[in-house]
Tab-separated table of C-alpha atoms in Angstrom:
chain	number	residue	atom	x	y	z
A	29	UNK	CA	79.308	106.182	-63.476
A	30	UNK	CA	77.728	109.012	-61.661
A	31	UNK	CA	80.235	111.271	-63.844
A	32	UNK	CA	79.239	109.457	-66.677
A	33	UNK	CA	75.051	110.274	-65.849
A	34	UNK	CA	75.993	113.778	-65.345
A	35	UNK	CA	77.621	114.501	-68.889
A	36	UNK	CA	74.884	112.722	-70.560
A	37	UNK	CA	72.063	114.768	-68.586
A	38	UNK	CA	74.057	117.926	-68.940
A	39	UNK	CA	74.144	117.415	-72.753
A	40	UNK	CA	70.493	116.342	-73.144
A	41	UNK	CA	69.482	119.833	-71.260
A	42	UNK	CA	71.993	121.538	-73.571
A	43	UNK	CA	70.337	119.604	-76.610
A	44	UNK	CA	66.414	120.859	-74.721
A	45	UNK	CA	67.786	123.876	-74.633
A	46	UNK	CA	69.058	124.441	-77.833
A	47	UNK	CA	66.096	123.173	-79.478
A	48	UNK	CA	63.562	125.374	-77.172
A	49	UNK	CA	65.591	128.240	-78.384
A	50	UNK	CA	65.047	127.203	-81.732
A	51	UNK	CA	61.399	126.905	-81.451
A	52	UNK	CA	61.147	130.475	-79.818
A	53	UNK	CA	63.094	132.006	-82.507
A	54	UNK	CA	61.349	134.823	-84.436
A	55	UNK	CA	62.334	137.465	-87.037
A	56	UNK	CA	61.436	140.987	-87.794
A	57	UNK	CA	60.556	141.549	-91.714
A	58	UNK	CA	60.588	145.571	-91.725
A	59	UNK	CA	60.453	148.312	-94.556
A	60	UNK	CA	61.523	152.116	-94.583
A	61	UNK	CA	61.490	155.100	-97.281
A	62	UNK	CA	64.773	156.794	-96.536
A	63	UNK	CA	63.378	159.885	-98.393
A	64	UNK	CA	65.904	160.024	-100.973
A	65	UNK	CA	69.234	158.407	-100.395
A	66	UNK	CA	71.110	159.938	-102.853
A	67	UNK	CA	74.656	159.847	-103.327
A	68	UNK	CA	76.727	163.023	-105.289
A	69	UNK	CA	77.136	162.028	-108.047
A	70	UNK	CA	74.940	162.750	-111.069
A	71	UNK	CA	73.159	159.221	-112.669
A	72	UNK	CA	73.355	159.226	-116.889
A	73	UNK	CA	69.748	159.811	-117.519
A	74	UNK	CA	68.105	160.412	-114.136
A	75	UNK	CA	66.919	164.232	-112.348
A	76	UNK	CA	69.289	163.923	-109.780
A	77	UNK	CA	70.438	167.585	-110.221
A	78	UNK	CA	69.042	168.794	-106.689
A	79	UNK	CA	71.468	166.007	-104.846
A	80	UNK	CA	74.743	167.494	-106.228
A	81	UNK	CA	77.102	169.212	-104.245
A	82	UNK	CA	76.116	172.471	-106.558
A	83	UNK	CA	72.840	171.446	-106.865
A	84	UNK	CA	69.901	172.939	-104.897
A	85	UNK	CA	70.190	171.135	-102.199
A	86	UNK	CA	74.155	171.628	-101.495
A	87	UNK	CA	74.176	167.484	-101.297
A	88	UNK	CA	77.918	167.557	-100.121
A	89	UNK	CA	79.958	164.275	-99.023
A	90	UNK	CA	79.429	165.778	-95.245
A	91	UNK	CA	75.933	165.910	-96.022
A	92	UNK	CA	75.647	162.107	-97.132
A	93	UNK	CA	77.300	160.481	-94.692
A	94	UNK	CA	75.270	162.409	-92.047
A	95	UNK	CA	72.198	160.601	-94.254
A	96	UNK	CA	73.591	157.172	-94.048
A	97	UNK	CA	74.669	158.005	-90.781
A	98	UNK	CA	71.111	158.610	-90.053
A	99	UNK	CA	69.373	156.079	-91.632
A	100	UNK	CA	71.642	153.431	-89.895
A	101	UNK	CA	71.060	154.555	-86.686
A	102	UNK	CA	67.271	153.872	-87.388
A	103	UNK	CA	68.019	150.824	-88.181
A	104	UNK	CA	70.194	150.029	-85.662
A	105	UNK	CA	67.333	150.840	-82.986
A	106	UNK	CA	65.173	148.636	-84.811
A	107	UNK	CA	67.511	145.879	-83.764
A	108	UNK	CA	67.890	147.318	-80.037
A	109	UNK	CA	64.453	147.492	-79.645
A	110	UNK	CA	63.878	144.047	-80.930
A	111	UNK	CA	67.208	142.333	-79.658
A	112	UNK	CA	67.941	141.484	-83.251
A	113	UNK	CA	68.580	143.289	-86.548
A	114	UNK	CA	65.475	142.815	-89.412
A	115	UNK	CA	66.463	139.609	-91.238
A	116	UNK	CA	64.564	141.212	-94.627
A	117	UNK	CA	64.055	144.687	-94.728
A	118	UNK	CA	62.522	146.386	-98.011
A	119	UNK	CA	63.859	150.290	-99.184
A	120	UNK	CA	62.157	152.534	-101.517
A	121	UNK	CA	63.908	155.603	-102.401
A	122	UNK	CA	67.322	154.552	-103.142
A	123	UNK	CA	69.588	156.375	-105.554
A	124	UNK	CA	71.585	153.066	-106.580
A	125	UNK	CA	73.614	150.361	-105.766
A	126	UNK	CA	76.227	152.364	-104.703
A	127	UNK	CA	74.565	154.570	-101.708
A	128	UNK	CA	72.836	151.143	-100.308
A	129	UNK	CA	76.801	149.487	-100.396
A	130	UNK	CA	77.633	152.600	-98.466
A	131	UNK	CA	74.978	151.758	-95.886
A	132	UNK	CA	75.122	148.415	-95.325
A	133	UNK	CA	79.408	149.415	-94.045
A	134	UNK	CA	77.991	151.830	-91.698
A	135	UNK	CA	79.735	151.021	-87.824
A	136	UNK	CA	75.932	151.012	-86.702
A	137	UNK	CA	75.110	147.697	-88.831
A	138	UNK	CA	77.874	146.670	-89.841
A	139	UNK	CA	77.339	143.384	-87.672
A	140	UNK	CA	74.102	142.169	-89.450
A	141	UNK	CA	76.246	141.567	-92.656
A	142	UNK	CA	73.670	142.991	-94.760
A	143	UNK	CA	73.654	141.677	-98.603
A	144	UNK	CA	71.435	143.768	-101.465
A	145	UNK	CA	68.803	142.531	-103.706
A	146	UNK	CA	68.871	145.888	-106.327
A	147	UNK	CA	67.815	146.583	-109.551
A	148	UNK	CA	68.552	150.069	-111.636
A	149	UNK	CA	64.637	151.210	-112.071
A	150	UNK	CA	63.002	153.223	-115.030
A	151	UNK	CA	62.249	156.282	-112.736
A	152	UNK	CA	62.856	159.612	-113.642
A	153	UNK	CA	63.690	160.759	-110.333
A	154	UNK	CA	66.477	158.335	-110.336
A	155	UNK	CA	64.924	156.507	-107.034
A	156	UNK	CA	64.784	152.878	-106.658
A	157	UNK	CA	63.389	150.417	-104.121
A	158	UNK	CA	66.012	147.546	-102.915
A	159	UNK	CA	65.955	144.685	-100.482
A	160	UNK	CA	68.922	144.044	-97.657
A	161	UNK	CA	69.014	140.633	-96.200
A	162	UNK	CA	70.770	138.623	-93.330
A	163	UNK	CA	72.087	135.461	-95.416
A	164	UNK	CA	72.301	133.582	-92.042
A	165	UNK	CA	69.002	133.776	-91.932
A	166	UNK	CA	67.399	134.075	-95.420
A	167	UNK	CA	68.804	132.491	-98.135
A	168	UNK	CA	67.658	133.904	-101.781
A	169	UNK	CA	67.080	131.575	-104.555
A	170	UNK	CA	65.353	133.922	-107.042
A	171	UNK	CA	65.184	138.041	-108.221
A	172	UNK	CA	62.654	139.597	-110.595
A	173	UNK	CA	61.163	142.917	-111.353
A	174	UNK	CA	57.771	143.469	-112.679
A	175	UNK	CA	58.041	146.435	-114.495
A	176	UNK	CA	54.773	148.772	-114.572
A	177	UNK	CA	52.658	148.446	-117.666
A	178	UNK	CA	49.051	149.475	-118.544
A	179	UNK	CA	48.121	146.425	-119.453
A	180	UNK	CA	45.299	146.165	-117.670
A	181	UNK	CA	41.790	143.802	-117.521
A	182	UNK	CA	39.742	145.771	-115.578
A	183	UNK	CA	41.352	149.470	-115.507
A	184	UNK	CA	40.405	151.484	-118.118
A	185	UNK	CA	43.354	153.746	-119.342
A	186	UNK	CA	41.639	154.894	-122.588
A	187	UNK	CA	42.255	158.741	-121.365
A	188	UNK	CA	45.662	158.063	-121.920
A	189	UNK	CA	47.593	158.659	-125.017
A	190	UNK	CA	49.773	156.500	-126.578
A	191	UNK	CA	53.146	158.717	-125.940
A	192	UNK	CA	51.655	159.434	-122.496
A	193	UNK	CA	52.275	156.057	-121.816
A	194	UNK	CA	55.090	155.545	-123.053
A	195	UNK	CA	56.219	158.659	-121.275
A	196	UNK	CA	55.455	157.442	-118.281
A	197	UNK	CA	58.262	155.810	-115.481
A	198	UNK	CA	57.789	154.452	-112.483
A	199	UNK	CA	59.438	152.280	-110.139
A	200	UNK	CA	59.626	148.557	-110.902
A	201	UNK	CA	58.248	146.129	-108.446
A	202	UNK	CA	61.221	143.752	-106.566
A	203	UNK	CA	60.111	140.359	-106.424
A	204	UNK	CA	62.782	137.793	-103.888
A	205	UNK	CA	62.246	134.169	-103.690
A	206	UNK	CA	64.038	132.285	-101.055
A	207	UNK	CA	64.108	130.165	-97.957
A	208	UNK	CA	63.656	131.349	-94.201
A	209	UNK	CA	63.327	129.032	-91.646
A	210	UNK	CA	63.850	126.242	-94.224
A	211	UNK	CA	60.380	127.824	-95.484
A	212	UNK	CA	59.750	128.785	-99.026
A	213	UNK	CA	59.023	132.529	-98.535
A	214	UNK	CA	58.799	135.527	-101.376
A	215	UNK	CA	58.778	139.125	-100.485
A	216	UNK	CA	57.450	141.988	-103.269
A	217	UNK	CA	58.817	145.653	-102.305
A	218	UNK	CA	56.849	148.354	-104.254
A	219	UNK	CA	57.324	152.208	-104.052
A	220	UNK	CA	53.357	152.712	-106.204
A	221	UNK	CA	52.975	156.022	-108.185
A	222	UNK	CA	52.763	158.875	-106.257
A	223	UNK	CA	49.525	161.209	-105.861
A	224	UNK	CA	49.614	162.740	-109.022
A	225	UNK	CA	45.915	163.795	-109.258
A	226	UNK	CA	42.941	163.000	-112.097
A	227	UNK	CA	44.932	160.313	-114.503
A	228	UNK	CA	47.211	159.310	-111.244
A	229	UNK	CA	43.798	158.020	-109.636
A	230	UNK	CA	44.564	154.194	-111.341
A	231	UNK	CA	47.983	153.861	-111.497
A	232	UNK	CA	48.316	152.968	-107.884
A	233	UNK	CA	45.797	150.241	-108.484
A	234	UNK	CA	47.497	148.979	-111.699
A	235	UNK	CA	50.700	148.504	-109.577
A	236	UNK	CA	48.413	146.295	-107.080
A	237	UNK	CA	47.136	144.495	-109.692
A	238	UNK	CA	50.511	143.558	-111.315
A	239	UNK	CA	51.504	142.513	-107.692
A	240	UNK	CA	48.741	140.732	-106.648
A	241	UNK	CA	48.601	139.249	-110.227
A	242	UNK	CA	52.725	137.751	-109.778
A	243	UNK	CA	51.357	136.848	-105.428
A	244	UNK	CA	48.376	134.590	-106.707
A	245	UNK	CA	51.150	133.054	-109.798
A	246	UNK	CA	53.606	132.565	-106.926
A	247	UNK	CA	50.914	130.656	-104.810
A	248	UNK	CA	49.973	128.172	-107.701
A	249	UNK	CA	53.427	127.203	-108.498
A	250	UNK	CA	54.930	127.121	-105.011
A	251	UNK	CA	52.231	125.080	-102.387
A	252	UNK	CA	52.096	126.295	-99.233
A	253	UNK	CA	54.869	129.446	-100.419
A	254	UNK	CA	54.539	132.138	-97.499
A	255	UNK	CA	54.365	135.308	-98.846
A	256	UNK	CA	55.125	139.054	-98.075
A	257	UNK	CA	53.882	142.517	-100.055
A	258	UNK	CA	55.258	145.164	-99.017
A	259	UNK	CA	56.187	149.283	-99.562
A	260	UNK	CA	55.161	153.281	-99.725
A	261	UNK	CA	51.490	152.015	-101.601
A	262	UNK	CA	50.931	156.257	-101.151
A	263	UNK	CA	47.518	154.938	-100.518
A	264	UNK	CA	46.113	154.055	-97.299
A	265	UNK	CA	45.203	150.643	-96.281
A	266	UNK	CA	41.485	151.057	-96.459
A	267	UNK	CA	41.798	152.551	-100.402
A	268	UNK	CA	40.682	150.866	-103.368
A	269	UNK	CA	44.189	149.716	-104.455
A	270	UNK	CA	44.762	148.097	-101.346
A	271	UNK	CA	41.630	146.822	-100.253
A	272	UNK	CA	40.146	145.797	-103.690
A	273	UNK	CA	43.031	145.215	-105.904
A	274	UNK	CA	45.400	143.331	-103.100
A	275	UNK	CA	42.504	141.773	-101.980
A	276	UNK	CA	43.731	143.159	-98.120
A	277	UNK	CA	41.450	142.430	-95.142
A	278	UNK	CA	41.748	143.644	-91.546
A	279	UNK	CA	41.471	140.468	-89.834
A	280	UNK	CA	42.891	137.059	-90.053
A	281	UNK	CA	39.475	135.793	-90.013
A	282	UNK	CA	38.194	137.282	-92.661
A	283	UNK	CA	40.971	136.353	-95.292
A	284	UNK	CA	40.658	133.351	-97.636
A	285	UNK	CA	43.151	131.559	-99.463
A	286	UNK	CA	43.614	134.616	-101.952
A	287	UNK	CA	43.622	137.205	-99.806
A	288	UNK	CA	46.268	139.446	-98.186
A	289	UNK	CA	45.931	140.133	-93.948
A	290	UNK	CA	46.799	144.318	-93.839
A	291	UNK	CA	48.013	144.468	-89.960
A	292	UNK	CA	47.753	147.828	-91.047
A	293	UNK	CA	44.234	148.558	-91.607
A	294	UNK	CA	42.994	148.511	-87.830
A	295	UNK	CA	45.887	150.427	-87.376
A	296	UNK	CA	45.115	153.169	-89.152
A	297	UNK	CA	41.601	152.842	-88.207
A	298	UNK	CA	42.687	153.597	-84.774
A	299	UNK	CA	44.596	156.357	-85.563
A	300	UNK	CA	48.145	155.175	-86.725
A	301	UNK	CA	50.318	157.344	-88.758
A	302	UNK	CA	53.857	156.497	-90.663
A	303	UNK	CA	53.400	160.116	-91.939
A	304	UNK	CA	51.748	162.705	-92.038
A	305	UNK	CA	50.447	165.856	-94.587
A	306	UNK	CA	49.384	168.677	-93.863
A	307	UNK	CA	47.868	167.555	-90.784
A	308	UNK	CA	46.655	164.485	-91.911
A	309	UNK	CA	48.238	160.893	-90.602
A	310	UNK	CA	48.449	158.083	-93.240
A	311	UNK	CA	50.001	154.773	-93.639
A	312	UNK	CA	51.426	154.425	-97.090
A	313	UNK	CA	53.752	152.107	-95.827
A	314	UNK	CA	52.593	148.669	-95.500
A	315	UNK	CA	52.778	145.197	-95.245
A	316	UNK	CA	51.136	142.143	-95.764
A	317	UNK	CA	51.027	138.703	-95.741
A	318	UNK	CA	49.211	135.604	-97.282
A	319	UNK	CA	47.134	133.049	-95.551
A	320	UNK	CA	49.287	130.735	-94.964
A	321	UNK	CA	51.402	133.306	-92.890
A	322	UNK	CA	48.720	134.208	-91.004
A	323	UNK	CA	47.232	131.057	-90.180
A	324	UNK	CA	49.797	128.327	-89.954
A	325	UNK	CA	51.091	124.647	-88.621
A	326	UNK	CA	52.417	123.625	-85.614
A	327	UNK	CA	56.244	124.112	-85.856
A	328	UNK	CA	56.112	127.192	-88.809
A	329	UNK	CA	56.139	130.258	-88.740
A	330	UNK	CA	53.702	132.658	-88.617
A	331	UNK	CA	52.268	136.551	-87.838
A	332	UNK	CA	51.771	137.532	-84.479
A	333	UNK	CA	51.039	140.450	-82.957
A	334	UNK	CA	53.784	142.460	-81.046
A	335	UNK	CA	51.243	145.830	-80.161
A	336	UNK	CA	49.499	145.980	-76.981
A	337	UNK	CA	49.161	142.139	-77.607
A	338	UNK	CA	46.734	143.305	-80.487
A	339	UNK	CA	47.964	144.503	-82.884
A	340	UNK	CA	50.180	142.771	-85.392
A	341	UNK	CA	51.911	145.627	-86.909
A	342	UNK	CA	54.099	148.196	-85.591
A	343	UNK	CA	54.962	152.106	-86.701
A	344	UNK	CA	58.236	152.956	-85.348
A	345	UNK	CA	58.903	156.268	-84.116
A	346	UNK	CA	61.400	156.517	-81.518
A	347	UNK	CA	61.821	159.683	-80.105
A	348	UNK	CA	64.894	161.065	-82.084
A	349	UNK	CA	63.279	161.163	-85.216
A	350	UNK	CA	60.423	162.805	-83.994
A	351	UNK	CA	60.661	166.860	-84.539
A	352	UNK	CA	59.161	168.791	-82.289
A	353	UNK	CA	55.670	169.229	-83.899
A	354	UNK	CA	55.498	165.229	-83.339
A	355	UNK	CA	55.952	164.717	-87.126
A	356	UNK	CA	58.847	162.881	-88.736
A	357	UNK	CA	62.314	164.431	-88.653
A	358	UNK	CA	63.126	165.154	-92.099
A	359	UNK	CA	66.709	165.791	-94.110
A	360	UNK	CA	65.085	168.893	-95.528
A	361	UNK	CA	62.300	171.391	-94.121
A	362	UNK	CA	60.815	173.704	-96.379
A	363	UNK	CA	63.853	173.755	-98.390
A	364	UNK	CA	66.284	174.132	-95.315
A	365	UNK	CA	68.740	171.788	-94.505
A	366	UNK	CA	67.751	170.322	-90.759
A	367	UNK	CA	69.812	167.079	-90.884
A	368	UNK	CA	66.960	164.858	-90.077
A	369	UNK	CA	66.101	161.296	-91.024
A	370	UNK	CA	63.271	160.516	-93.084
A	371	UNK	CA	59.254	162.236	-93.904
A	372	UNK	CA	58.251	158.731	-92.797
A	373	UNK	CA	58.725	155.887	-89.770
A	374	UNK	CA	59.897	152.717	-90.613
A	375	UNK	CA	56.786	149.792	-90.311
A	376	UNK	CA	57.345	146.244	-89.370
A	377	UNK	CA	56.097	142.763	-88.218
A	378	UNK	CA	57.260	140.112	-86.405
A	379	UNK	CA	56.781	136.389	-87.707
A	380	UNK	CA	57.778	133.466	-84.837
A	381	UNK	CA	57.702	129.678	-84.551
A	382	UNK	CA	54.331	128.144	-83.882
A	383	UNK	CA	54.178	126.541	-80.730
């Protein structure tokens, strides 16, 4: 009998166990700009000429593999420093399909069993953005792109011809719906229009709007959807596109039902970079979630902050992809070949069970 009481308890601390486990569980949701992943191989269409083994860059086989060598490692000390790999992670600047199937088989990830969300983009440059995710954790039900369009309400692109526009290519937005956590959750990845100067001023905030447009259509059809924007906005998190047209604030407390929480913004208010320009830190890339992220039930998941107990964002930088100027360790220098890793850190947040 006493044999009997000591199975039974045994199992009922293995069931408390199990179930305190699962209540503790949380998950990293991270993006990074590999600073163009390119294969060598030239892409029908696409300016890819610089990332050929005669191109001129001398992208040779030896060279790529030292990339994706490089950009797994990154990601592979995501996972060390965390104890776990990202379950979502969003890319931007991504030759194809075909350099993020090479990544996902390098030794140093190979046990996350990474799976790609991808789609072919209209950019010139031939640079995409992409989405891996852990299928034992996330489980997709839904892709879409947005595609960028000037079809604005409230942007005024009159200065712009009508072969200008149609001139003009971009990278699409990724849209994933899915499940984590038994959750519905949807995560946008954006790569916005670079800092092109005059006319560039509004197409960062056009690509906003189109995402924040698709966010608020999300939130009306799906009650209670948890949702996650993020990407290289090449804006900071206290410009217009961000903090007007994604509606991002810099504290839980301030956001309503339509508006984004920016972890980032106090972050770069206190002096944050994920890279840097000519001297000059920014965060370009960012992520945020909606309200009912932020501010959850008992028993769902939710934001929480994992820097100094403050903040609830995170620029990673550890030290081997930090030159010695304290900037990012790039592929390329001034034209030169260095072997580095990327012109920008990898962000991320951590979401965990409510308690």
């Amino acid at each position: 009998m006493k044999k009997i009481a000591l199975v039974l308890l045994c199992s009922l601390l293995f069931v408390a166990t199990i179930s305190a486990g699962n209540r503790k569980k949380d998950y990293i949701i991270s993006f990074y700009n590999l600073e163009n992943l390119f294969d060598t191989y030239h892409d029908e269409g696409k300016i890819d000429g610089d990332y050929l083994p005669d191109g001129k860059n001398l992208w040779t086989e030896n060279r790529y593999k030292q990339k994706l060598a490089n950009m797994a490692s990154v990601i592979r000390a995501i996972a060390d420093d965390n104890r776990k790999f990202p379950t979502v992670m969003g890319l931007a600047e991504i030759e194809n399909r075909h350099v993020l199937e090479d990544l996902v088989c390098e030794k140093d990830i190979l046990s996350a069993n990474y799976q790609i969300v991808h789609y072919d983009s209209p950019d010139k440059r031939g640079i995409d953005v992409a989405l891996l995710y852990r299928p034992d954790q996330f489980e997709v039900l839904d892709t879409k792109i947005l595609p960028f369009n000037f079809d604005s309400p409230t942007i005024d692109f009159s200065a712009w011809s009508q072969e200008e526009k149609e001139a003009f290519k971009t990278r699409d937005i990724l849209e994933v719906r899915g499940r984590l956590n038994g959750e519905m959750f949807a995560f946008f990845v954006g790569h916005f229009p670079s800092r092109l100067g005059g006319k560039g001023a509004d197409l960062r905030p056009r690509a906003a709007e189109i995402m924040y447009k698709e966010a608020l259509r999300l939130m009306s059809e799906y009650k209670g959807i948890k949702i996650i924007l993020m990407g290289d906005m090449n804006d900071n998190p206290d410009d217009e596109s961000m903090v007007k047209y994604l509606h991002g604030k810099e504290t839980i407390a301030e956001q309503s039902n339509i508006d984004f929480f920016d972890p980032f913004l106090s972050m770069y208010k206190a002096g944050y970079g994920s890279l840097e320009y000519r001297g000059t830190w920014n965060i370009f890339d960012i992520i945020m979630v909606n309200k009912a992220l932020s501010s959850t039930q008992k028993g769902l998941l939710e934001i929480v902050p994992i820097v100094k107990n403050k903040y609830y964002g995170r620029v990673f930088k550890p030290s081997f992809i930090v030159n010695e100027q304290g900037v990012p360790f790039r592929t390329f220098s001034r034209g030169n070949y260095i072997g580095g890793y990327s012109d920008h850190f990898p962000t991320y947040i951590k979401l965990k069970i409510k308690s």
